[in-house]
Amino acid sequence: PLRRQRQMCIRDRGRLSCFRFMTYTITPLIGEQAIAARVRELAASIDADMGDRPYVLLRLLDGAVPFASMLAEHLKSRPEVRSVKVSSYSGMESSGSVAWRGDCGAFRPGVPVLVVDDVLDTGRTLAGVCGELKKRGVQRVLTAVAVDKHCCRKVPFEADYVAFTWGDDFLVGFGMDLDNRYRDLPYIGKAAAD
């Protein structure tokens, strides 16, 4: 396991005051090789389904970047890649709403959009993004996620392409984060407060 601890010290009028931040233990669950193999399989499935049709791969920033990048690398169909920043988490809790920050441009109605995200848990983020795309005139919206945590669903939503299915553990790595930390881990791990 990987243990991360943070401490901040402030000197004020000659006195040193130190504060400890919450610490977490990260336990690896799914390794780099297993991730790479499964993403190759997903890419082959997407290629078979999309055929020669043009489509847009819309990655949700920041979490989907590692998964979407690896997926795009293995896709033979070469979609147009776009990005948009959305968020629905604060710490280890879902905020219950989706904040859409920025714009990803206009979409052509007849061109499918494949929305790629790191994790599908409550379903609010992907349901919100897909709803927004349909309001913008996209007729066919598909979704791909690195991890589906079906047990955490708050709204009915199913992804079209799923790399891994997992339980209720709070996951980090391969794009998934905890307050913008641990996202850069090359594996998927479980975060537990110490």
mmCIF file of N, CA and C in Angstrom, residues 15-135:
data_model
loop_
_atom_site.group_PDB
_atom_site.id
_atom_site.type_symbol
_atom_site.label_atom_id
_atom_site.label_comp_id
_atom_site.label_asym_id
_atom_site.label_seq_id
_atom_site.Cartn_x
_atom_site.Cartn_y
_atom_site.Cartn_z
ATOM 1 N N ARG A 15 6.327 31.753 16.601
ATOM 2 C CA ARG A 15 5.714 30.478 16.991
ATOM 3 C C ARG A 15 5.453 29.628 15.769
ATOM 4 N N LEU A 16 5.769 28.362 15.869
ATOM 5 C CA LEU A 16 5.540 27.436 14.772
ATOM 6 C C LEU A 16 4.283 26.619 15.065
ATOM 7 N N SER A 17 3.305 26.697 14.164
ATOM 8 C CA SER A 17 2.067 25.918 14.292
ATOM 9 C C SER A 17 1.986 24.965 13.116
ATOM 10 N N CYS A 18 1.735 23.693 13.403
ATOM 11 C CA CYS A 18 1.645 22.685 12.350
ATOM 12 C C CYS A 18 0.258 22.056 12.343
ATOM 13 N N PHE A 19 -0.227 21.776 11.136
ATOM 14 C CA PHE A 19 -1.532 21.166 10.950
ATOM 15 C C PHE A 19 -1.377 19.928 10.089
ATOM 16 N N ARG A 20 -2.057 18.864 10.447
ATOM 17 C CA ARG A 20 -2.033 17.642 9.644
ATOM 18 C C ARG A 20 -3.294 17.569 8.790
ATOM 19 N N PHE A 21 -3.100 17.155 7.556
ATOM 20 C CA PHE A 21 -4.222 16.941 6.653
ATOM 21 C C PHE A 21 -4.643 15.485 6.756
ATOM 22 N N MET A 22 -5.830 15.204 6.272
ATOM 23 C CA MET A 22 -6.317 13.828 6.230
ATOM 24 C C MET A 22 -5.336 12.988 5.431
ATOM 25 N N THR A 23 -5.059 11.797 5.887
ATOM 26 C CA THR A 23 -4.146 10.914 5.171
ATOM 27 C C THR A 23 -4.908 9.689 4.674
ATOM 28 N N TYR A 24 -4.377 9.094 3.619
ATOM 29 C CA TYR A 24 -5.036 7.957 2.985
ATOM 30 C C TYR A 24 -4.024 6.870 2.677
ATOM 31 N N THR A 25 -4.479 5.636 2.717
ATOM 32 C CA THR A 25 -3.692 4.513 2.245
ATOM 33 C C THR A 25 -4.280 4.090 0.907
ATOM 34 N N ILE A 26 -3.412 3.954 -0.098
ATOM 35 C CA ILE A 26 -3.846 3.542 -1.428
ATOM 36 C C ILE A 26 -3.395 2.098 -1.647
ATOM 37 N N THR A 27 -4.352 1.211 -1.874
ATOM 38 C CA THR A 27 -4.069 -0.200 -2.120
ATOM 39 C C THR A 27 -4.318 -0.509 -3.593
ATOM 40 N N PRO A 28 -3.285 -0.926 -4.333
ATOM 41 C CA PRO A 28 -3.478 -1.247 -5.759
ATOM 42 C C PRO A 28 -4.467 -2.405 -5.951
ATOM 43 N N LEU A 29 -5.356 -2.263 -6.944
ATOM 44 C CA LEU A 29 -6.357 -3.291 -7.231
ATOM 45 C C LEU A 29 -6.235 -3.825 -8.658
ATOM 46 N N ILE A 30 -6.079 -2.929 -9.634
ATOM 47 C CA ILE A 30 -5.997 -3.327 -11.046
ATOM 48 C C ILE A 30 -4.719 -2.727 -11.621
ATOM 49 N N GLY A 31 -3.815 -3.584 -12.078
ATOM 50 C CA GLY A 31 -2.509 -3.148 -12.557
ATOM 51 C C GLY A 31 -2.511 -2.609 -13.977
ATOM 52 N N GLU A 32 -1.372 -2.016 -14.338
ATOM 53 C CA GLU A 32 -1.205 -1.387 -15.653
ATOM 54 C C GLU A 32 -1.443 -2.359 -16.805
ATOM 55 N N GLN A 33 -0.926 -3.583 -16.703
ATOM 56 C CA GLN A 33 -1.077 -4.543 -17.807
ATOM 57 C C GLN A 33 -2.525 -4.967 -17.998
ATOM 58 N N ALA A 34 -3.231 -5.170 -16.901
ATOM 59 C CA ALA A 34 -4.645 -5.545 -16.998
ATOM 60 C C ALA A 34 -5.459 -4.406 -17.601
ATOM 61 N N ILE A 35 -5.133 -3.170 -17.226
ATOM 62 C CA ILE A 35 -5.829 -2.006 -17.779
ATOM 63 C C ILE A 35 -5.591 -1.927 -19.291
ATOM 64 N N ALA A 36 -4.324 -2.027 -19.701
ATOM 65 C CA ALA A 36 -3.981 -1.913 -21.127
ATOM 66 C C ALA A 36 -4.676 -2.998 -21.957
ATOM 67 N N ALA A 37 -4.694 -4.223 -21.447
ATOM 68 C CA ALA A 37 -5.330 -5.321 -22.182
ATOM 69 C C ALA A 37 -6.831 -5.084 -22.332
ATOM 70 N N ARG A 38 -7.471 -4.646 -21.267
ATOM 71 C CA ARG A 38 -8.922 -4.430 -21.323
ATOM 72 C C ARG A 38 -9.276 -3.244 -22.230
ATOM 73 N N VAL A 39 -8.466 -2.187 -22.213
ATOM 74 C CA VAL A 39 -8.736 -1.028 -23.074
ATOM 75 C C VAL A 39 -8.595 -1.424 -24.545
ATOM 76 N N ARG A 40 -7.633 -2.289 -24.870
ATOM 77 C CA ARG A 40 -7.502 -2.780 -26.253
ATOM 78 C C ARG A 40 -8.766 -3.527 -26.675
ATOM 79 N N GLU A 41 -9.318 -4.344 -25.786
ATOM 80 C CA GLU A 41 -10.558 -5.072 -26.084
ATOM 81 C C GLU A 41 -11.725 -4.105 -26.321
ATOM 82 N N LEU A 42 -11.832 -3.083 -25.478
ATOM 83 C CA LEU A 42 -12.901 -2.091 -25.651
ATOM 84 C C LEU A 42 -12.766 -1.367 -26.977
ATOM 85 N N ALA A 43 -11.532 -0.982 -27.324
ATOM 86 C CA ALA A 43 -11.294 -0.282 -28.593
ATOM 87 C C ALA A 43 -11.756 -1.141 -29.769
ATOM 88 N N ALA A 44 -11.475 -2.428 -29.717
ATOM 89 C CA ALA A 44 -11.894 -3.331 -30.794
ATOM 90 C C ALA A 44 -13.426 -3.387 -30.884
ATOM 91 N N SER A 45 -14.100 -3.410 -29.743
ATOM 92 C CA SER A 45 -15.571 -3.426 -29.728
ATOM 93 C C SER A 45 -16.145 -2.136 -30.306
ATOM 94 N N ILE A 46 -15.555 -1.011 -29.918
ATOM 95 C CA ILE A 46 -16.030 0.282 -30.427
ATOM 96 C C ILE A 46 -15.806 0.367 -31.932
ATOM 97 N N ASP A 47 -14.630 -0.053 -32.391
ATOM 98 C CA ASP A 47 -14.350 -0.054 -33.831
ATOM 99 C C ASP A 47 -15.368 -0.899 -34.585
ATOM 100 N N ALA A 48 -15.684 -2.077 -34.055
ATOM 101 C CA ALA A 48 -16.647 -2.957 -34.719
ATOM 102 C C ALA A 48 -18.032 -2.301 -34.779
ATOM 103 N N ASP A 49 -18.425 -1.632 -33.711
ATOM 104 C CA ASP A 49 -19.743 -0.992 -33.663
ATOM 105 C C ASP A 49 -19.824 0.271 -34.516
ATOM 106 N N MET A 50 -18.763 1.048 -34.556
ATOM 107 C CA MET A 50 -18.792 2.330 -35.275
ATOM 108 C C MET A 50 -18.510 2.167 -36.762
ATOM 109 N N GLY A 51 -17.799 1.137 -37.149
ATOM 110 C CA GLY A 51 -17.503 0.921 -38.557
ATOM 111 C C GLY A 51 -16.748 2.091 -39.163
ATOM 112 N N ASP A 52 -17.163 2.498 -40.344
ATOM 113 C CA ASP A 52 -16.500 3.594 -41.062
ATOM 114 C C ASP A 52 -17.108 4.965 -40.753
ATOM 115 N N ARG A 53 -18.156 4.994 -39.932
ATOM 116 C CA ARG A 53 -18.834 6.262 -39.655
ATOM 117 C C ARG A 53 -17.935 7.238 -38.906
ATOM 118 N N PRO A 54 -18.014 8.518 -39.240
ATOM 119 C CA PRO A 54 -17.314 9.509 -38.426
ATOM 120 C C PRO A 54 -18.039 9.653 -37.088
ATOM 121 N N TYR A 55 -17.300 9.917 -36.026
ATOM 122 C CA TYR A 55 -17.904 10.181 -34.720
ATOM 123 C C TYR A 55 -16.950 11.021 -33.887
ATOM 124 N N VAL A 56 -17.476 11.562 -32.813
ATOM 125 C CA VAL A 56 -16.703 12.406 -31.907
ATOM 126 C C VAL A 56 -16.477 11.639 -30.613
ATOM 127 N N LEU A 57 -15.249 11.619 -30.154
ATOM 128 C CA LEU A 57 -14.929 11.086 -28.829
ATOM 129 C C LEU A 57 -14.803 12.297 -27.913
ATOM 130 N N LEU A 58 -15.720 12.430 -26.963
ATOM 131 C CA LEU A 58 -15.741 13.557 -26.035
ATOM 132 C C LEU A 58 -15.245 13.086 -24.676
ATOM 133 N N ARG A 59 -14.043 13.520 -24.324
ATOM 134 C CA ARG A 59 -13.498 13.104 -23.026
ATOM 135 C C ARG A 59 -13.836 14.150 -21.972
ATOM 136 N N LEU A 60 -14.224 13.650 -20.799
ATOM 137 C CA LEU A 60 -14.589 14.518 -19.693
ATOM 138 C C LEU A 60 -13.340 14.772 -18.848
ATOM 139 N N LEU A 61 -12.963 16.046 -18.786
ATOM 140 C CA LEU A 61 -11.762 16.436 -18.046
ATOM 141 C C LEU A 61 -12.075 16.534 -16.565
ATOM 142 N N ASP A 62 -11.164 16.249 -15.727
ATOM 143 C CA ASP A 62 -9.807 15.816 -15.980
ATOM 144 C C ASP A 62 -9.690 14.296 -15.897
ATOM 145 N N GLY A 63 -10.672 13.672 -15.281
ATOM 146 C CA GLY A 63 -10.578 12.256 -14.971
ATOM 147 C C GLY A 63 -10.427 11.318 -16.147
ATOM 148 N N ALA A 64 -11.066 11.609 -17.260
ATOM 149 C CA ALA A 64 -11.072 10.672 -18.387
ATOM 150 C C ALA A 64 -9.802 10.717 -19.220
ATOM 151 N N VAL A 65 -8.899 11.664 -18.970
ATOM 152 C CA VAL A 65 -7.746 11.850 -19.849
ATOM 153 C C VAL A 65 -6.912 10.573 -20.020
ATOM 154 N N PRO A 66 -6.475 9.898 -18.950
ATOM 155 C CA PRO A 66 -5.673 8.687 -19.173
ATOM 156 C C PRO A 66 -6.433 7.597 -19.936
ATOM 157 N N PHE A 67 -7.673 7.344 -19.556
ATOM 158 C CA PHE A 67 -8.480 6.312 -20.204
ATOM 159 C C PHE A 67 -8.770 6.679 -21.657
ATOM 160 N N ALA A 68 -9.208 7.925 -21.890
ATOM 161 C CA ALA A 68 -9.544 8.363 -23.255
ATOM 162 C C ALA A 68 -8.309 8.363 -24.151
ATOM 163 N N SER A 69 -7.173 8.757 -23.618
ATOM 164 C CA SER A 69 -5.931 8.777 -24.399
ATOM 165 C C SER A 69 -5.526 7.366 -24.811
ATOM 166 N N MET A 70 -5.587 6.436 -23.857
ATOM 167 C CA MET A 70 -5.227 5.049 -24.161
ATOM 168 C C MET A 70 -6.235 4.453 -25.147
ATOM 169 N N LEU A 71 -7.511 4.750 -24.942
ATOM 170 C CA LEU A 71 -8.551 4.236 -25.831
ATOM 171 C C LEU A 71 -8.351 4.767 -27.248
ATOM 172 N N ALA A 72 -8.147 6.074 -27.385
ATOM 173 C CA ALA A 72 -7.959 6.689 -28.706
ATOM 174 C C ALA A 72 -6.732 6.113 -29.415
ATOM 175 N N GLU A 73 -5.711 5.804 -28.647
ATOM 176 C CA GLU A 73 -4.483 5.225 -29.221
ATOM 177 C C GLU A 73 -4.754 3.878 -29.887
ATOM 178 N N HIS A 74 -5.712 3.122 -29.366
ATOM 179 C CA HIS A 74 -6.003 1.788 -29.889
ATOM 180 C C HIS A 74 -7.174 1.748 -30.867
ATOM 181 N N LEU A 75 -7.878 2.857 -31.030
ATOM 182 C CA LEU A 75 -9.000 2.882 -31.973
ATOM 183 C C LEU A 75 -8.481 3.002 -33.397
ATOM 184 N N LYS A 76 -8.930 2.108 -34.251
ATOM 185 C CA LYS A 76 -8.563 2.182 -35.670
ATOM 186 C C LYS A 76 -9.475 3.163 -36.403
ATOM 187 N N SER A 77 -10.645 3.433 -35.805
ATOM 188 C CA SER A 77 -11.646 4.293 -36.445
ATOM 189 C C SER A 77 -11.307 5.779 -36.384
ATOM 190 N N ARG A 78 -10.361 6.184 -35.609
ATOM 191 C CA ARG A 78 -9.850 7.561 -35.535
ATOM 192 C C ARG A 78 -10.947 8.623 -35.440
ATOM 193 N N PRO A 79 -11.596 8.715 -34.281
ATOM 194 C CA PRO A 79 -12.636 9.741 -34.109
ATOM 195 C C PRO A 79 -12.034 11.133 -33.961
ATOM 196 N N GLU A 80 -12.879 12.130 -34.086
ATOM 197 C CA GLU A 80 -12.495 13.500 -33.748
ATOM 198 C C GLU A 80 -12.527 13.577 -32.216
ATOM 199 N N VAL A 81 -11.438 14.014 -31.597
ATOM 200 C CA VAL A 81 -11.362 14.050 -30.132
ATOM 201 C C VAL A 81 -11.584 15.476 -29.634
ATOM 202 N N ARG A 82 -12.531 15.599 -28.701
ATOM 203 C CA ARG A 82 -12.816 16.878 -28.050
ATOM 204 C C ARG A 82 -12.821 16.672 -26.536
ATOM 205 N N SER A 83 -12.774 17.772 -25.806
ATOM 206 C CA SER A 83 -12.770 17.703 -24.341
ATOM 207 C C SER A 83 -13.705 18.750 -23.755
ATOM 208 N N VAL A 84 -14.255 18.431 -22.594
ATOM 209 C CA VAL A 84 -15.035 19.393 -21.825
ATOM 210 C C VAL A 84 -14.813 19.082 -20.349
ATOM 211 N N LYS A 85 -14.776 20.110 -19.534
ATOM 212 C CA LYS A 85 -14.577 19.925 -18.094
ATOM 213 C C LYS A 85 -15.923 19.931 -17.400
ATOM 214 N N VAL A 86 -16.187 18.865 -16.687
ATOM 215 C CA VAL A 86 -17.383 18.767 -15.850
ATOM 216 C C VAL A 86 -16.945 18.243 -14.486
ATOM 217 N N SER A 87 -17.724 18.537 -13.474
ATOM 218 C CA SER A 87 -17.391 18.001 -12.151
ATOM 219 C C SER A 87 -18.660 17.799 -11.349
ATOM 220 N N SER A 88 -18.595 16.810 -10.462
ATOM 221 C CA SER A 88 -19.737 16.539 -9.588
ATOM 222 C C SER A 88 -19.288 16.072 -8.210
ATOM 223 N N TYR A 89 -17.973 16.161 -7.914
ATOM 224 C CA TYR A 89 -17.452 15.663 -6.641
ATOM 225 C C TYR A 89 -16.769 16.742 -5.839
ATOM 226 N N SER A 90 -16.874 16.614 -4.532
ATOM 227 C CA SER A 90 -16.100 17.400 -3.578
ATOM 228 C C SER A 90 -15.601 16.404 -2.547
ATOM 229 N N GLY A 91 -14.292 16.156 -2.537
ATOM 230 C CA GLY A 91 -13.753 15.129 -1.639
ATOM 231 C C GLY A 91 -14.213 13.756 -2.078
ATOM 232 N N MET A 92 -14.720 12.965 -1.124
ATOM 233 C CA MET A 92 -15.171 11.608 -1.426
ATOM 234 C C MET A 92 -16.678 11.545 -1.646
ATOM 235 N N GLU A 93 -17.343 12.694 -1.728
ATOM 236 C CA GLU A 93 -18.799 12.738 -1.857
ATOM 237 C C GLU A 93 -19.226 13.396 -3.155
ATOM 238 N N SER A 94 -20.264 12.829 -3.762
ATOM 239 C CA SER A 94 -20.853 13.446 -4.941
ATOM 240 C C SER A 94 -21.652 14.660 -4.495
ATOM 241 N N SER A 95 -21.509 15.760 -5.225
ATOM 242 C CA SER A 95 -22.221 16.990 -4.870
ATOM 243 C C SER A 95 -23.700 16.911 -5.235
ATOM 244 N N GLY A 96 -24.060 15.982 -6.099
ATOM 245 C CA GLY A 96 -25.458 15.848 -6.516
ATOM 246 C C GLY A 96 -25.811 16.663 -7.739
ATOM 247 N N SER A 97 -24.902 17.507 -8.191
ATOM 248 C CA SER A 97 -25.165 18.293 -9.394
ATOM 249 C C SER A 97 -23.941 18.256 -10.297
ATOM 250 N N VAL A 98 -24.161 18.545 -11.569
ATOM 251 C CA VAL A 98 -23.077 18.527 -12.558
ATOM 252 C C VAL A 98 -22.770 19.948 -12.980
ATOM 253 N N ALA A 99 -21.510 20.336 -12.796
ATOM 254 C CA ALA A 99 -21.076 21.662 -13.233
ATOM 255 C C ALA A 99 -20.367 21.503 -14.573
ATOM 256 N N TRP A 100 -20.896 22.123 -15.623
ATOM 257 C CA TRP A 100 -20.355 22.058 -16.983
ATOM 258 C C TRP A 100 -19.534 23.317 -17.176
ATOM 259 N N ARG A 101 -18.213 23.182 -17.287
ATOM 260 C CA ARG A 101 -17.327 24.345 -17.388
ATOM 261 C C ARG A 101 -16.670 24.373 -18.765
ATOM 262 N N GLY A 102 -16.902 25.438 -19.485
ATOM 263 C CA GLY A 102 -16.316 25.550 -20.816
ATOM 264 C C GLY A 102 -17.260 25.023 -21.882
ATOM 265 N N ASP A 103 -16.774 25.041 -23.109
ATOM 266 C CA ASP A 103 -17.590 24.610 -24.233
ATOM 267 C C ASP A 103 -16.770 23.690 -25.124
ATOM 268 N N CYS A 104 -17.417 22.732 -25.701
ATOM 269 C CA CYS A 104 -16.716 21.764 -26.560
ATOM 270 C C CYS A 104 -17.121 21.939 -28.019
ATOM 271 N N GLY A 105 -17.731 23.068 -28.355
ATOM 272 C CA GLY A 105 -18.081 23.348 -29.746
ATOM 273 C C GLY A 105 -19.436 22.796 -30.131
ATOM 274 N N ALA A 106 -19.799 23.057 -31.379
ATOM 275 C CA ALA A 106 -21.087 22.596 -31.922
ATOM 276 C C ALA A 106 -20.946 21.170 -32.451
ATOM 277 N N PHE A 107 -22.052 20.452 -32.448
ATOM 278 C CA PHE A 107 -22.075 19.079 -32.937
ATOM 279 C C PHE A 107 -23.025 18.975 -34.112
ATOM 280 N N ARG A 108 -22.694 18.103 -35.055
ATOM 281 C CA ARG A 108 -23.587 17.831 -36.185
ATOM 282 C C ARG A 108 -24.575 16.750 -35.746
ATOM 283 N N PRO A 109 -25.865 16.956 -36.006
ATOM 284 C CA PRO A 109 -26.892 16.021 -35.520
ATOM 285 C C PRO A 109 -26.669 14.568 -35.926
ATOM 286 N N GLY A 110 -26.214 14.299 -37.140
ATOM 287 C CA GLY A 110 -26.069 12.926 -37.610
ATOM 288 C C GLY A 110 -24.776 12.247 -37.200
ATOM 289 N N VAL A 111 -23.910 12.951 -36.479
ATOM 290 C CA VAL A 111 -22.615 12.381 -36.080
ATOM 291 C C VAL A 111 -22.696 11.925 -34.621
ATOM 292 N N PRO A 112 -22.520 10.620 -34.367
ATOM 293 C CA PRO A 112 -22.581 10.123 -32.993
ATOM 294 C C PRO A 112 -21.471 10.715 -32.122
ATOM 295 N N VAL A 113 -21.751 10.788 -30.819
ATOM 296 C CA VAL A 113 -20.759 11.249 -29.841
ATOM 297 C C VAL A 113 -20.542 10.130 -28.826
ATOM 298 N N LEU A 114 -19.292 9.749 -28.634
ATOM 299 C CA LEU A 114 -18.902 8.774 -27.611
ATOM 300 C C LEU A 114 -18.321 9.552 -26.440
ATOM 301 N N VAL A 115 -19.046 9.604 -25.341
ATOM 302 C CA VAL A 115 -18.601 10.312 -24.139
ATOM 303 C C VAL A 115 -17.759 9.343 -23.316
ATOM 304 N N VAL A 116 -16.541 9.775 -22.971
ATOM 305 C CA VAL A 116 -15.619 8.915 -22.225
ATOM 306 C C VAL A 116 -15.368 9.528 -20.850
ATOM 307 N N ASP A 117 -15.556 8.718 -19.804
ATOM 308 C CA ASP A 117 -15.328 9.176 -18.431
ATOM 309 C C ASP A 117 -14.540 8.122 -17.662
ATOM 310 N N ASP A 118 -13.994 8.526 -16.531
ATOM 311 C CA ASP A 118 -13.205 7.603 -15.733
ATOM 312 C C ASP A 118 -14.080 6.633 -14.948
ATOM 313 N N VAL A 119 -15.119 7.141 -14.291
ATOM 314 C CA VAL A 119 -15.929 6.271 -13.441
ATOM 315 C C VAL A 119 -17.411 6.628 -13.570
ATOM 316 N N LEU A 120 -18.229 5.594 -13.586
ATOM 317 C CA LEU A 120 -19.680 5.744 -13.556
ATOM 318 C C LEU A 120 -20.131 5.214 -12.201
ATOM 319 N N ASP A 121 -20.527 6.121 -11.318
ATOM 320 C CA ASP A 121 -21.001 5.681 -10.008
ATOM 321 C C ASP A 121 -22.444 6.134 -9.787
ATOM 322 N N THR A 122 -22.666 7.375 -9.372
ATOM 323 C CA THR A 122 -24.049 7.819 -9.142
ATOM 324 C C THR A 122 -24.842 7.892 -10.442
ATOM 325 N N GLY A 123 -24.155 8.103 -11.555
ATOM 326 C CA GLY A 123 -24.816 8.243 -12.847
ATOM 327 C C GLY A 123 -25.180 9.677 -13.178
ATOM 328 N N ARG A 124 -25.053 10.575 -12.214
ATOM 329 C CA ARG A 124 -25.459 11.972 -12.428
ATOM 330 C C ARG A 124 -24.611 12.669 -13.482
ATOM 331 N N THR A 125 -23.297 12.475 -13.435
ATOM 332 C CA THR A 125 -22.427 13.175 -14.385
ATOM 333 C C THR A 125 -22.743 12.768 -15.815
ATOM 334 N N LEU A 126 -22.722 11.468 -16.096
ATOM 335 C CA LEU A 126 -22.964 11.024 -17.460
ATOM 336 C C LEU A 126 -24.391 11.293 -17.912
ATOM 337 N N ALA A 127 -25.354 11.139 -17.026
ATOM 338 C CA ALA A 127 -26.743 11.455 -17.394
ATOM 339 C C ALA A 127 -26.864 12.942 -17.727
ATOM 340 N N GLY A 128 -26.209 13.787 -16.944
ATOM 341 C CA GLY A 128 -26.249 15.227 -17.197
ATOM 342 C C GLY A 128 -25.572 15.606 -18.507
ATOM 343 N N VAL A 129 -24.401 15.023 -18.770
ATOM 344 C CA VAL A 129 -23.672 15.314 -20.005
ATOM 345 C C VAL A 129 -24.458 14.813 -21.216
ATOM 346 N N CYS A 130 -24.973 13.586 -21.148
ATOM 347 C CA CYS A 130 -25.734 13.040 -22.274
ATOM 348 C C CYS A 130 -27.005 13.852 -22.522
ATOM 349 N N GLY A 131 -27.658 14.287 -21.456
ATOM 350 C CA GLY A 131 -28.839 15.130 -21.596
ATOM 351 C C GLY A 131 -28.509 16.456 -22.271
ATOM 352 N N GLU A 132 -27.384 17.045 -21.877
ATOM 353 C CA GLU A 132 -26.951 18.310 -22.485
ATOM 354 C C GLU A 132 -26.637 18.127 -23.967
ATOM 355 N N LEU A 133 -25.982 17.027 -24.320
ATOM 356 C CA LEU A 133 -25.660 16.768 -25.729
ATOM 357 C C LEU A 133 -26.930 16.590 -26.560
ATOM 358 N N LYS A 134 -27.919 15.909 -26.005
ATOM 359 C CA LYS A 134 -29.179 15.732 -26.736
ATOM 360 C C LYS A 134 -29.899 17.063 -26.917
ATOM 361 N N LYS A 135 -29.798 17.952 -25.902
ATOM 362 C CA LYS A 135 -30.366 19.304 -26.041
ATOM 363 C C LYS A 135 -29.668 20.061 -27.165
#
